[in-house]
Coordinates of C-alpha atoms (C1' of nucleotides) in Angstrom, one line a residue:
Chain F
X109 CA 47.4 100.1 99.1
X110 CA 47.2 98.8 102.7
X111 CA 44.2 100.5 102.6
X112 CA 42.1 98.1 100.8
X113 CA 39.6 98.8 98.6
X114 CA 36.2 99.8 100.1
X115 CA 33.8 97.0 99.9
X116 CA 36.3 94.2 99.5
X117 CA 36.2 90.7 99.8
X118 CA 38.5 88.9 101.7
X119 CA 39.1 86.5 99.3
X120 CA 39.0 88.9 96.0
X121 CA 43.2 89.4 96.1
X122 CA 45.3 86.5 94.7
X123 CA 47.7 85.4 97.2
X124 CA 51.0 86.7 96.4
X125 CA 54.4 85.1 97.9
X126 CA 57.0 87.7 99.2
X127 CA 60.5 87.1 99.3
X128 CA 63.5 88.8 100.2
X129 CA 66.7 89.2 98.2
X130 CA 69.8 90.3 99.2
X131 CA 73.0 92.2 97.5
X132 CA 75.6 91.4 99.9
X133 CA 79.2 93.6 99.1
X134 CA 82.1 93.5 101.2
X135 CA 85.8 95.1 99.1
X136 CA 88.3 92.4 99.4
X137 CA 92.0 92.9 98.1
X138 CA 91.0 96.1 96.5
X139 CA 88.4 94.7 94.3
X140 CA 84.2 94.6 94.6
X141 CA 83.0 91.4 95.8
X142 CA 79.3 90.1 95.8
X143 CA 77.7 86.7 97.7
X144 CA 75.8 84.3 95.7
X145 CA 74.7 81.4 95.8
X146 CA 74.1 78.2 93.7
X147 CA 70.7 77.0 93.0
X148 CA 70.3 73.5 93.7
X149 CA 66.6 72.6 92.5
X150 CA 64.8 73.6 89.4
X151 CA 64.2 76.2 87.9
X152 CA 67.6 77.4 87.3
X153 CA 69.5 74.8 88.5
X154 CA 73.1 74.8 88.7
X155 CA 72.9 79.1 88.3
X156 CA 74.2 81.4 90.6
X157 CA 71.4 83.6 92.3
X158 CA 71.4 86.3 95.4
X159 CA 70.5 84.8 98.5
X160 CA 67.2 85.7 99.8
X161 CA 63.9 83.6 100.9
X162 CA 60.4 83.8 101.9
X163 CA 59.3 86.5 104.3
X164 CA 57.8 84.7 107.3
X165 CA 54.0 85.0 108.5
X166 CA 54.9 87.8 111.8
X167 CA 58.4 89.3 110.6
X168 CA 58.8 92.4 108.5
X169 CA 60.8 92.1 105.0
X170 CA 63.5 94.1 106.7
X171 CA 63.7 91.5 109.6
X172 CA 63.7 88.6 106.9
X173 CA 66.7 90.4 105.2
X174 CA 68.3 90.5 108.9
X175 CA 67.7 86.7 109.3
X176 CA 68.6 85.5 105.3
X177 CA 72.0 87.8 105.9
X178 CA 72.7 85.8 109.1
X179 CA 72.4 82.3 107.5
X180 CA 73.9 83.5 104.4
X181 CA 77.1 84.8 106.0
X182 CA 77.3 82.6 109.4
X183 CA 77.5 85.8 111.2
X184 CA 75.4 86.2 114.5
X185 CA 72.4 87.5 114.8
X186 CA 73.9 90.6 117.0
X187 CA 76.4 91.4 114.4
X188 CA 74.4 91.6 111.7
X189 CA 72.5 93.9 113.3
X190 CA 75.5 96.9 113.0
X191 CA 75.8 95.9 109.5
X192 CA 74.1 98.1 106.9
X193 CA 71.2 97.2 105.6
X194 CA 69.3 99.1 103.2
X195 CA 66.2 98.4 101.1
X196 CA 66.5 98.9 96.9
X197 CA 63.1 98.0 96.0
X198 CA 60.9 96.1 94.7
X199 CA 60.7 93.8 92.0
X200 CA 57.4 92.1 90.9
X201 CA 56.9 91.4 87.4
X202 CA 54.1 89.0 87.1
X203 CA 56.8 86.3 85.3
X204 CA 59.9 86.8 87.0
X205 CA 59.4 83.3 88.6
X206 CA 57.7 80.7 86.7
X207 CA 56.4 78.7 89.6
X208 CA 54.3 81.2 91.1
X209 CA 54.0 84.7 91.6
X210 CA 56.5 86.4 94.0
X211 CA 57.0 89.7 94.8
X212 CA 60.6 90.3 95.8
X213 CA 61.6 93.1 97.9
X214 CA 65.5 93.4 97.4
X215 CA 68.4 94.8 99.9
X216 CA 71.3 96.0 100.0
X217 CA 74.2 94.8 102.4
X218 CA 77.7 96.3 103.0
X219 CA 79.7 94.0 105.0
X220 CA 83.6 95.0 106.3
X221 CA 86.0 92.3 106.1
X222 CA 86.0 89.2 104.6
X223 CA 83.6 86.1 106.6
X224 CA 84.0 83.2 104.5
X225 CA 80.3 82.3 103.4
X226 CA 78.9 79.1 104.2
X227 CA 76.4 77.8 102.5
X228 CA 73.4 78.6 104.4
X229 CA 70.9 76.6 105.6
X230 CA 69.0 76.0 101.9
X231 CA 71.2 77.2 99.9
X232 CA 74.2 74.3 97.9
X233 CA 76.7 76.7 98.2
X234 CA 77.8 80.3 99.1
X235 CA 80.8 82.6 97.2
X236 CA 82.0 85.4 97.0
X237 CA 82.0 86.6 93.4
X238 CA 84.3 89.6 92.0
X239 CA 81.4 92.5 90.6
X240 CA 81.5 92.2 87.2
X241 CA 82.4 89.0 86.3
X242 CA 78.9 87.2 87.4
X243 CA 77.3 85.0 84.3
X244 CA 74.1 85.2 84.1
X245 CA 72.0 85.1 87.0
X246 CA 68.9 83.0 87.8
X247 CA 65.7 85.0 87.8
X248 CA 65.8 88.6 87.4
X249 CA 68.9 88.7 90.0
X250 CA 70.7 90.2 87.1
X251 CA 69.3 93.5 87.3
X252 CA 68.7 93.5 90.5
X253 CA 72.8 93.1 91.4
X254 CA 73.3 96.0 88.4
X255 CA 70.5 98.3 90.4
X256 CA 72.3 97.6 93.7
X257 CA 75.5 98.7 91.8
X258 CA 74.4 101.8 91.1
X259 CA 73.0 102.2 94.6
X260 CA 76.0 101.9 96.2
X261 CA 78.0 104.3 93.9
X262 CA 75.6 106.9 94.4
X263 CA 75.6 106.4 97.8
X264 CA 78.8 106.8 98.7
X265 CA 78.8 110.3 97.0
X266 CA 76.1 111.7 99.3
X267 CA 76.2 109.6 102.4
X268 CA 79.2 108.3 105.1
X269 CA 78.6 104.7 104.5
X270 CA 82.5 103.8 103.4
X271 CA 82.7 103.1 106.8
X272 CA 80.9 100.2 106.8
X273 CA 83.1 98.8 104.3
X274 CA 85.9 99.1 106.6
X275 CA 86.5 97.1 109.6
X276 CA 86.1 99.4 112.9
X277 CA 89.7 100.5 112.6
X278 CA 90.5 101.5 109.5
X279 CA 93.1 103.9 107.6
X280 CA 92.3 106.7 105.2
X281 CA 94.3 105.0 102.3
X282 CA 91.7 101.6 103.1
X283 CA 88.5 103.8 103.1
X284 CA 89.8 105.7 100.1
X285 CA 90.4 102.4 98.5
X286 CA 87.0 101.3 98.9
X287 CA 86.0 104.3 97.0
X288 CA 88.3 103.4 94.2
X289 CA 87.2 100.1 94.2
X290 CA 83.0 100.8 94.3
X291 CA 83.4 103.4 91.6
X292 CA 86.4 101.7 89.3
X293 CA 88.1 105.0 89.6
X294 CA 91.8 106.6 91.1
X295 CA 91.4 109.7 93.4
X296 CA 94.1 111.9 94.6
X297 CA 95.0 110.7 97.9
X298 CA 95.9 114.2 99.4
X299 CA 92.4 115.8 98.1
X300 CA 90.8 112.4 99.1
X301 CA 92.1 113.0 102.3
X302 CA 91.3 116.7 103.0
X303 CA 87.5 116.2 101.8
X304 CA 87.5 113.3 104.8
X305 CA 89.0 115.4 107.3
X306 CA 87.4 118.5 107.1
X307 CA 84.2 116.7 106.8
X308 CA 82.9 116.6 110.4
X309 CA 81.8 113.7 111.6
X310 CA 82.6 111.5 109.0
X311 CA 85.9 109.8 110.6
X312 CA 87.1 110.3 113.8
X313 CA 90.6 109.8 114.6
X314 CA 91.9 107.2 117.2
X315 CA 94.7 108.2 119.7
X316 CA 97.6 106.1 120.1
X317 CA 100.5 105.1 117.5
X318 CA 99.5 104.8 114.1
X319 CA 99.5 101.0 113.1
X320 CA 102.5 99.4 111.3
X321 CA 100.7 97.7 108.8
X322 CA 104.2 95.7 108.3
X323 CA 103.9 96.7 105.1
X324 CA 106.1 99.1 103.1
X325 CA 106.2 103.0 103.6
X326 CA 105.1 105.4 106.6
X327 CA 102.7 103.8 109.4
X328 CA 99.1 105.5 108.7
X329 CA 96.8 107.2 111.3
X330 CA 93.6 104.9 112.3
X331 CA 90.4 106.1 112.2
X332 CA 86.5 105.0 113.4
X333 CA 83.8 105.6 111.7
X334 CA 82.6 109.2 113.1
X335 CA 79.0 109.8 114.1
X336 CA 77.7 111.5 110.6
X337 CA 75.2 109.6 108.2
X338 CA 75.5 112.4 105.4
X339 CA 78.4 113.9 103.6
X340 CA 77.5 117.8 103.0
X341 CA 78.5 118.3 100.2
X342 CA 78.7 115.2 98.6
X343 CA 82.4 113.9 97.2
X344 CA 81.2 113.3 93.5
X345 CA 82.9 111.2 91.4
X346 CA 85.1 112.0 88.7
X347 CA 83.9 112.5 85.5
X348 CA 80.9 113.4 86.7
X349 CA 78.1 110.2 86.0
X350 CA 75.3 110.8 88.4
X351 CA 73.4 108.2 89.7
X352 CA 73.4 105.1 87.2
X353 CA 70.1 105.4 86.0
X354 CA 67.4 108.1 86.9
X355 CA 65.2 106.1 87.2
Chain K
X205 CA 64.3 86.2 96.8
X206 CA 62.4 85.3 93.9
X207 CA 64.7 82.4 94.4
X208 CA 62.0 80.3 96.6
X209 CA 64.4 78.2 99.1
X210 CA 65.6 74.9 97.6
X211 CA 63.5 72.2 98.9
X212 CA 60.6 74.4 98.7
X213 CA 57.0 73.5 99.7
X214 CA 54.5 75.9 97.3
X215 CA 52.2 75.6 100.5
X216 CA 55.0 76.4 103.0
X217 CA 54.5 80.4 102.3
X218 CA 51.7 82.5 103.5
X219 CA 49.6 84.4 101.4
X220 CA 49.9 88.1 101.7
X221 CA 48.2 90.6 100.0
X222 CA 50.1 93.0 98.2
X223 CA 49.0 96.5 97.7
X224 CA 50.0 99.5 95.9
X225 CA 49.7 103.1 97.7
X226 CA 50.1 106.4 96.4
X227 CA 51.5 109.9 97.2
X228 CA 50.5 112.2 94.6
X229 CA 51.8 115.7 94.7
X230 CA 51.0 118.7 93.2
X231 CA 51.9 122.2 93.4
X232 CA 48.9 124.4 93.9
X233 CA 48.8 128.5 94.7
X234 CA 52.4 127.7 95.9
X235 CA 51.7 125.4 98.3
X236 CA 52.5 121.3 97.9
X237 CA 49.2 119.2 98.3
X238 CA 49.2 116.0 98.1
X239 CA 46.0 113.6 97.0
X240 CA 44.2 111.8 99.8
X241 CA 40.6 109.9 99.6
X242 CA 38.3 109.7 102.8
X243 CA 37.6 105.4 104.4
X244 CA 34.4 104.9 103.6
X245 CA 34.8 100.9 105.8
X246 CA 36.2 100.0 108.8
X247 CA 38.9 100.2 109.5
X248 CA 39.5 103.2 109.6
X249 CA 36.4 104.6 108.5
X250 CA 36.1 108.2 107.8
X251 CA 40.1 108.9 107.9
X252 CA 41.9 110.2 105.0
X253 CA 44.4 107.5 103.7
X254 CA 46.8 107.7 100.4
X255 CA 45.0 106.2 97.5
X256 CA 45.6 102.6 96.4
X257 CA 44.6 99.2 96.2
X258 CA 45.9 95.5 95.3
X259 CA 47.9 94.7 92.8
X260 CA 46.5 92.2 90.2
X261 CA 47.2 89.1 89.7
X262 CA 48.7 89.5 85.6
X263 CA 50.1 93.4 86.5
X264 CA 53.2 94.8 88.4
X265 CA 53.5 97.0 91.1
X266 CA 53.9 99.4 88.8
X267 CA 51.1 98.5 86.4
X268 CA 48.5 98.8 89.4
X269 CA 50.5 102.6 90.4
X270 CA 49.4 103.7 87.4
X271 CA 45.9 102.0 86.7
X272 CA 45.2 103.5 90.8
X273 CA 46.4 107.1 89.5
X274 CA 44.6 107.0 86.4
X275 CA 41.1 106.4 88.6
X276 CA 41.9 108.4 90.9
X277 CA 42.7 111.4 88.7
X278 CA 40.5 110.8 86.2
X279 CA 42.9 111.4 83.7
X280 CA 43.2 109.1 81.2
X281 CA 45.2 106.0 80.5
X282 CA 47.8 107.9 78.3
X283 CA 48.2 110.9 80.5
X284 CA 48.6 109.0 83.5
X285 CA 52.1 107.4 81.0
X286 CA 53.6 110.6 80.8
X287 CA 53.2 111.6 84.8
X288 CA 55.8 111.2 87.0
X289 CA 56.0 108.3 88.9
X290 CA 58.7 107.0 91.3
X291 CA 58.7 103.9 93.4
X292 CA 59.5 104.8 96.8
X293 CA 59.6 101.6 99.1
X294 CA 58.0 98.8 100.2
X295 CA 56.2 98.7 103.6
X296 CA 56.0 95.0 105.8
X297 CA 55.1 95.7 108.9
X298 CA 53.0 92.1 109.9
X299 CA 50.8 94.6 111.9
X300 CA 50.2 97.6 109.3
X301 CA 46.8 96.5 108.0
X302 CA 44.8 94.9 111.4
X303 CA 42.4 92.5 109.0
X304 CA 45.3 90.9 107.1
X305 CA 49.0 90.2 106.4
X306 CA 49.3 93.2 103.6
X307 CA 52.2 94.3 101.5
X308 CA 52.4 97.8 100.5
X309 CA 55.1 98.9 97.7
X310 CA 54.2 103.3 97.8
X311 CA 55.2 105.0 95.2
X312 CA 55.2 109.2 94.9
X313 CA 53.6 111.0 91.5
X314 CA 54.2 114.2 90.6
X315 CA 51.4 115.8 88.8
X316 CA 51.7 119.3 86.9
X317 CA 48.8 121.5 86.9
X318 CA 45.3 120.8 89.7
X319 CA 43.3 118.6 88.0
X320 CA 40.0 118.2 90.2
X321 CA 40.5 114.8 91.7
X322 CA 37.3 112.7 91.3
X323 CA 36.0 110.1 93.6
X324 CA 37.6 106.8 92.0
X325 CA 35.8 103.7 91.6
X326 CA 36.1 102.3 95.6
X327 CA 36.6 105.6 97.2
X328 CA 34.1 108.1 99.2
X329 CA 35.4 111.1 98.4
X330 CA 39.4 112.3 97.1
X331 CA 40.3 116.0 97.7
X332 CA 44.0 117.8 97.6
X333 CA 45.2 118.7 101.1
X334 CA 47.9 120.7 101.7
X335 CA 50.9 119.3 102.5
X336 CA 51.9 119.1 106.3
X337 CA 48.6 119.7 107.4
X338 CA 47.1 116.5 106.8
X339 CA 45.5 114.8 110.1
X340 CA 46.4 111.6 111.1
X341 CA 46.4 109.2 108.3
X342 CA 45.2 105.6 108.1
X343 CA 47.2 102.5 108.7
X344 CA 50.9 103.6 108.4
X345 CA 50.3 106.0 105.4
X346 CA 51.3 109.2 107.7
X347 CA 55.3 107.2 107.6
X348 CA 54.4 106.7 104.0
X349 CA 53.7 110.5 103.2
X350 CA 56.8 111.5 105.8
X351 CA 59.1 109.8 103.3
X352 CA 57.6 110.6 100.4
X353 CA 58.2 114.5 101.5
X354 CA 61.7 113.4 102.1
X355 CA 62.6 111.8 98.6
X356 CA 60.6 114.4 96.7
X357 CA 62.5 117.1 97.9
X358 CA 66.0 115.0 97.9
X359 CA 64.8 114.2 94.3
X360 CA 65.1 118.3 93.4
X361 CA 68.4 118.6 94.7
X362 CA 69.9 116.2 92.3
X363 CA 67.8 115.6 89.4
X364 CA 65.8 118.0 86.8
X365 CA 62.1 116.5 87.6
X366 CA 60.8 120.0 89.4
X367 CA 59.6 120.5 85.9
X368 CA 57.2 117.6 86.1
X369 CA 55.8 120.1 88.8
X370 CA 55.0 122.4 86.0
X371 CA 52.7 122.8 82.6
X372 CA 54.3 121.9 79.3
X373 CA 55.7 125.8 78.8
X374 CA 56.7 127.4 82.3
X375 CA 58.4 130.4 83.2
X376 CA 61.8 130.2 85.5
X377 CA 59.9 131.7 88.2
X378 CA 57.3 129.1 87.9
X379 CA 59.9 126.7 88.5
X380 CA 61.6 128.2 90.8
X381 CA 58.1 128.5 92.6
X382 CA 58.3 124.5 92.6
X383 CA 62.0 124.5 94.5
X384 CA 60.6 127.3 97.4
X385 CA 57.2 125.4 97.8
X386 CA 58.7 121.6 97.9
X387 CA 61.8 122.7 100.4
X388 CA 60.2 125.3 102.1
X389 CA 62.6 128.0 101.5
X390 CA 63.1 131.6 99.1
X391 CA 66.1 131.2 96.9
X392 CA 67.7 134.0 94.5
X393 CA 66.1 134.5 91.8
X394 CA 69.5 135.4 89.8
X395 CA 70.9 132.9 91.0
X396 CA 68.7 130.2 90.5
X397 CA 68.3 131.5 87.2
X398 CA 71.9 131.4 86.6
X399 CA 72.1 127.6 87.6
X400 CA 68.8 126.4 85.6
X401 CA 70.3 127.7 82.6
X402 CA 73.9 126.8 82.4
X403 CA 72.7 123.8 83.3
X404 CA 72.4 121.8 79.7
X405 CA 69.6 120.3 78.9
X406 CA 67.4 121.1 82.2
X407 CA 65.1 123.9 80.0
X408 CA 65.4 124.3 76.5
X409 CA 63.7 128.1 75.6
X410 CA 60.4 128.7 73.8
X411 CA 61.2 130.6 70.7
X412 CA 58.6 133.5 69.9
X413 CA 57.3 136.1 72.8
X414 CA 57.1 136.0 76.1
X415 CA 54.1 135.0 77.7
X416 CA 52.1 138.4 79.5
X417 CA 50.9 136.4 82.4
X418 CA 48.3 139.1 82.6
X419 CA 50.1 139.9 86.0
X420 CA 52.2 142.8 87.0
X421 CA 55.9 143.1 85.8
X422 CA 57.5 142.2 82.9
X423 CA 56.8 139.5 81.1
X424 CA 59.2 136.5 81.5
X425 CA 60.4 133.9 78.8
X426 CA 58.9 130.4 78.2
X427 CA 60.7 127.3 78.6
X428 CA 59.9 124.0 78.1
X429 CA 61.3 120.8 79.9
X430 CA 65.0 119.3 78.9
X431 CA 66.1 116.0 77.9
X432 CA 68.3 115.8 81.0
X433 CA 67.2 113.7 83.9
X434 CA 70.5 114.0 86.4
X435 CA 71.7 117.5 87.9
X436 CA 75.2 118.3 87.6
X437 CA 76.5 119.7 90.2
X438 CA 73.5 119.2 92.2
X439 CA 71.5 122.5 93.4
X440 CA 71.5 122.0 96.8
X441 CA 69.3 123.3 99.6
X442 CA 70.3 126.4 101.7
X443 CA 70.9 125.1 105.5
X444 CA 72.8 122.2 104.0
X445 CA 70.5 119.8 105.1
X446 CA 70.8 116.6 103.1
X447 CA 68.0 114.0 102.6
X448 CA 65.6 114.0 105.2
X449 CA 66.5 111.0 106.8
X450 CA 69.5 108.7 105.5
X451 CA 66.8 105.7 105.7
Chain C
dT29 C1' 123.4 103.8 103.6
dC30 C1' 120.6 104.3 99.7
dT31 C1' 116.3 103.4 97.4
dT32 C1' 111.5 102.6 97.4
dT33 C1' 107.0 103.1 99.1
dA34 C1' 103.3 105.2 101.2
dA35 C1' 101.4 108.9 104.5
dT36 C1' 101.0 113.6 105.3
dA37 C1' 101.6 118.8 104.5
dG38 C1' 101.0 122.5 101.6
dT39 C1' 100.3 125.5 97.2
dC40 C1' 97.7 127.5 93.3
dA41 C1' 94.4 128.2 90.0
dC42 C1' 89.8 127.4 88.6
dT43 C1' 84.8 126.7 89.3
dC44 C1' 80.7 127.3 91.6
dT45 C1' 77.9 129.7 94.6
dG46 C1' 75.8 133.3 97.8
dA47 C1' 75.0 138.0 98.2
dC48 C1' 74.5 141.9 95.9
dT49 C1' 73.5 145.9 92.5
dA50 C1' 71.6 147.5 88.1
dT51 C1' 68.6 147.7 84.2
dA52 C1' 64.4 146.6 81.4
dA53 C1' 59.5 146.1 80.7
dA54 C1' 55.1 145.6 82.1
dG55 C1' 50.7 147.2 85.0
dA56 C1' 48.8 150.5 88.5
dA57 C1' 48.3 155.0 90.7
dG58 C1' 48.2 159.7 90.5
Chain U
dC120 C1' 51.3 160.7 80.7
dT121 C1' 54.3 160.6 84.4
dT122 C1' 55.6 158.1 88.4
dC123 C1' 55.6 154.1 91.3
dT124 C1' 55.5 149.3 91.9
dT125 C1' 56.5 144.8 90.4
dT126 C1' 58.8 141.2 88.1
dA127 C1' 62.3 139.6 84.7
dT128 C1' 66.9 139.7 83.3
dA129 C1' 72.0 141.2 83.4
dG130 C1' 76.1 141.6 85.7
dT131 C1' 79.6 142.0 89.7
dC132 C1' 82.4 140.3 93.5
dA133 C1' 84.2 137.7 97.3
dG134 C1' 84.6 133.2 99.6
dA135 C1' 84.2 128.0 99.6
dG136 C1' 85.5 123.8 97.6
dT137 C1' 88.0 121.2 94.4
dG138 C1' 91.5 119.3 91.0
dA139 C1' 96.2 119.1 89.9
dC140 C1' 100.5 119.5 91.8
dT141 C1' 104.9 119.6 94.7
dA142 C1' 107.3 118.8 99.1
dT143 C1' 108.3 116.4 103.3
dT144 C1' 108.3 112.5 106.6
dA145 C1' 108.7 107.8 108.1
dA146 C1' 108.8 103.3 107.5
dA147 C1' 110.8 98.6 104.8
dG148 C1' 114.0 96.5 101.6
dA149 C1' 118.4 96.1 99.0

DNA sequence: TCTTTAATAGTCACTCTGACTATAAAGAAG
DNA sequence: CTTCTTTATAGTCAGAGTGACTATTAAAGA
């Protein structure tokens, strides 16, 4: 605990490093997309890994998130604060890095459109990469990417958080097709729609004409994301899964 | 990240100290009490704080959860592996422990019936409080037990772990006990007897007689735990609230 | 103009739930 | 040994929410 142990010694606790890593998703032409990046020094050299990094002496993990998403995605530091951030949790298995032992703390990031990454400041280079399709990952990043999966679908069941899939304006075909896209499933678009309507809070619509998207059928309504956090009651998905693993 | 920066330094990181805490829950005459143990050093001294203590260096996070709750219980070893036990999050705040830079991952237990805590190895003294009317805490462990209430009782609406709340053979009203104590609220009985049991795989029945709890009316069936660990369709709370906060 | 595409409107049956009422089986009170 | 009280269990009924559909509207393309 925090709370150390009574009559401790100072120097009884093995100095532990603590690192952040980061799941960043954004949907991009109706598929799942996640940011990694290539290790360029040993161990795992030349595999693709989340980007993350140390946790400085006077900043909080959540703040080192913050600052790791920023160099990752060349986004400034005042729009990466709207982004959503959330913490999955922590990983410390004493061997999950051979040099040294590192406690990761892991996060969650859903970004809207599409920044292309540049590689960030340590880091040889910076992708996106379609869910799915990742080879093997240095490290344990593996199963931390497949717990941040299941995050997200879960989330989106109980919570408002499309949104921050979508860019500020967004349709209700785009947020429906984020939902379609997370959980690799078709909805009905008029029952997709009534469940986001008649949930308050969770859209609100913007006056003025509906955009022309220049493409092909009837202009849709735009919407902002509304003001709510939680979706009472939750849309659950089809077929009924739960929550990836009970963990 | 686990993945140390590329042209990494292995003095360039700090050392923290990374710690375990725990919020261990029991349901007790109805009410939820949760396991605290009394400072016996500065800082802090003589406040209550949630057990813990470092993490070793050859164990996980997890490892040292359940080494802390076996001493702090006094159960044994192989006990302890059959509790309950959920990582909750990890806590960074550079200022949460005032003698060093320490690293908390808390996790919640839930314990069935009230064993009598014992004083572990480096605490003065560990006793049950009830929950909610715990004084001020030490260090940040008062935001620690805030979302620990939180998860626990988002925890019941959507998975089947109220019965690690309860003995090995329970009676529905026993469980249903665990649902009105954890959210605070009276439910139907029919009805939440209706919901427990079709259900599959939340309780599988006792064969052979009803207990006579020795109380008044009649006696009620036994049931013992299911294999299912997800809740479909949730049972959610009355007032529609959702999960405390949406973190 | 006609066809295609996508957004929006509306219907209907089914499930689940909340609020009830009713019955059964025990102990307690008289 | 009734009668009352208490708790478990059974069953009913209406309303909310959802899944599966059909219909209409408004744009682009042939």
């Amino acid at each position: 605990m925090s709370t150390a142990p009574e009559g401790y010694d100072p120097h009884a606790f093995v100095p532990f490093a603590v690192t952040v890593d980061l799941a960043v998703f954004t949907v991009r032409e109706g598929r799942l997309h996640v940011l990694l990046v290539e290790r360029g020094e040993a161990p795992y050299r030349g595999r693709w890994a989340l980007p993350g990094g140390f946790v400085l002496p006077r900043e909080s993990a959540e703040e080192a998130a913050r600052r790791e998403l920023a160099e990752e995605t060349g986004l400034t530091r005042n729009s990466v604060c709207a982004l959503h951030l959330e913490q999955l949790r922590t990983y410390s298995d004493p061997d999950r890095d051979p040099r040294m032992r590192v406690v990761s703390v892991a996060y969650a990031a859903l970004v809207p459109d599409l920044p292309e990454p540049r590689g960030g400041g340590d880091a040889a280079r910076a992708q996106w990469w379609e869910a799915g399709g990742t080879e093997p990952l240095a490290f344990d990043h593996d199963r931390i990417l497949a717990d941040a999966y299941d995050r997200i679908g879960a989330r989106l069941e109980y919570s408002c958080l499309a949104t921050a899939f979508c860019p500020a304006e967004f349709t209700l075909g785009e947020l429906q097709q984020v939902y379609e896209t997370v959980w690799g499933v078709e909805l009905d678009r008029p029952n997709f729609r009534r469940k986001v309507l008649t949930t308050p809070g969770f859209v609100q619509a913007v006056d003025g004409p509906p955009r022309r998207t220049g493409g092909r059928g009837k202009p849709a309504a735009l919407y902002r994301a509304g003001a709510a956090t939680a979706l009472h009651p939750p849309l659950l998905r089809p077929e009924g899964r739960p929550e990836g693993r009970t963990s």
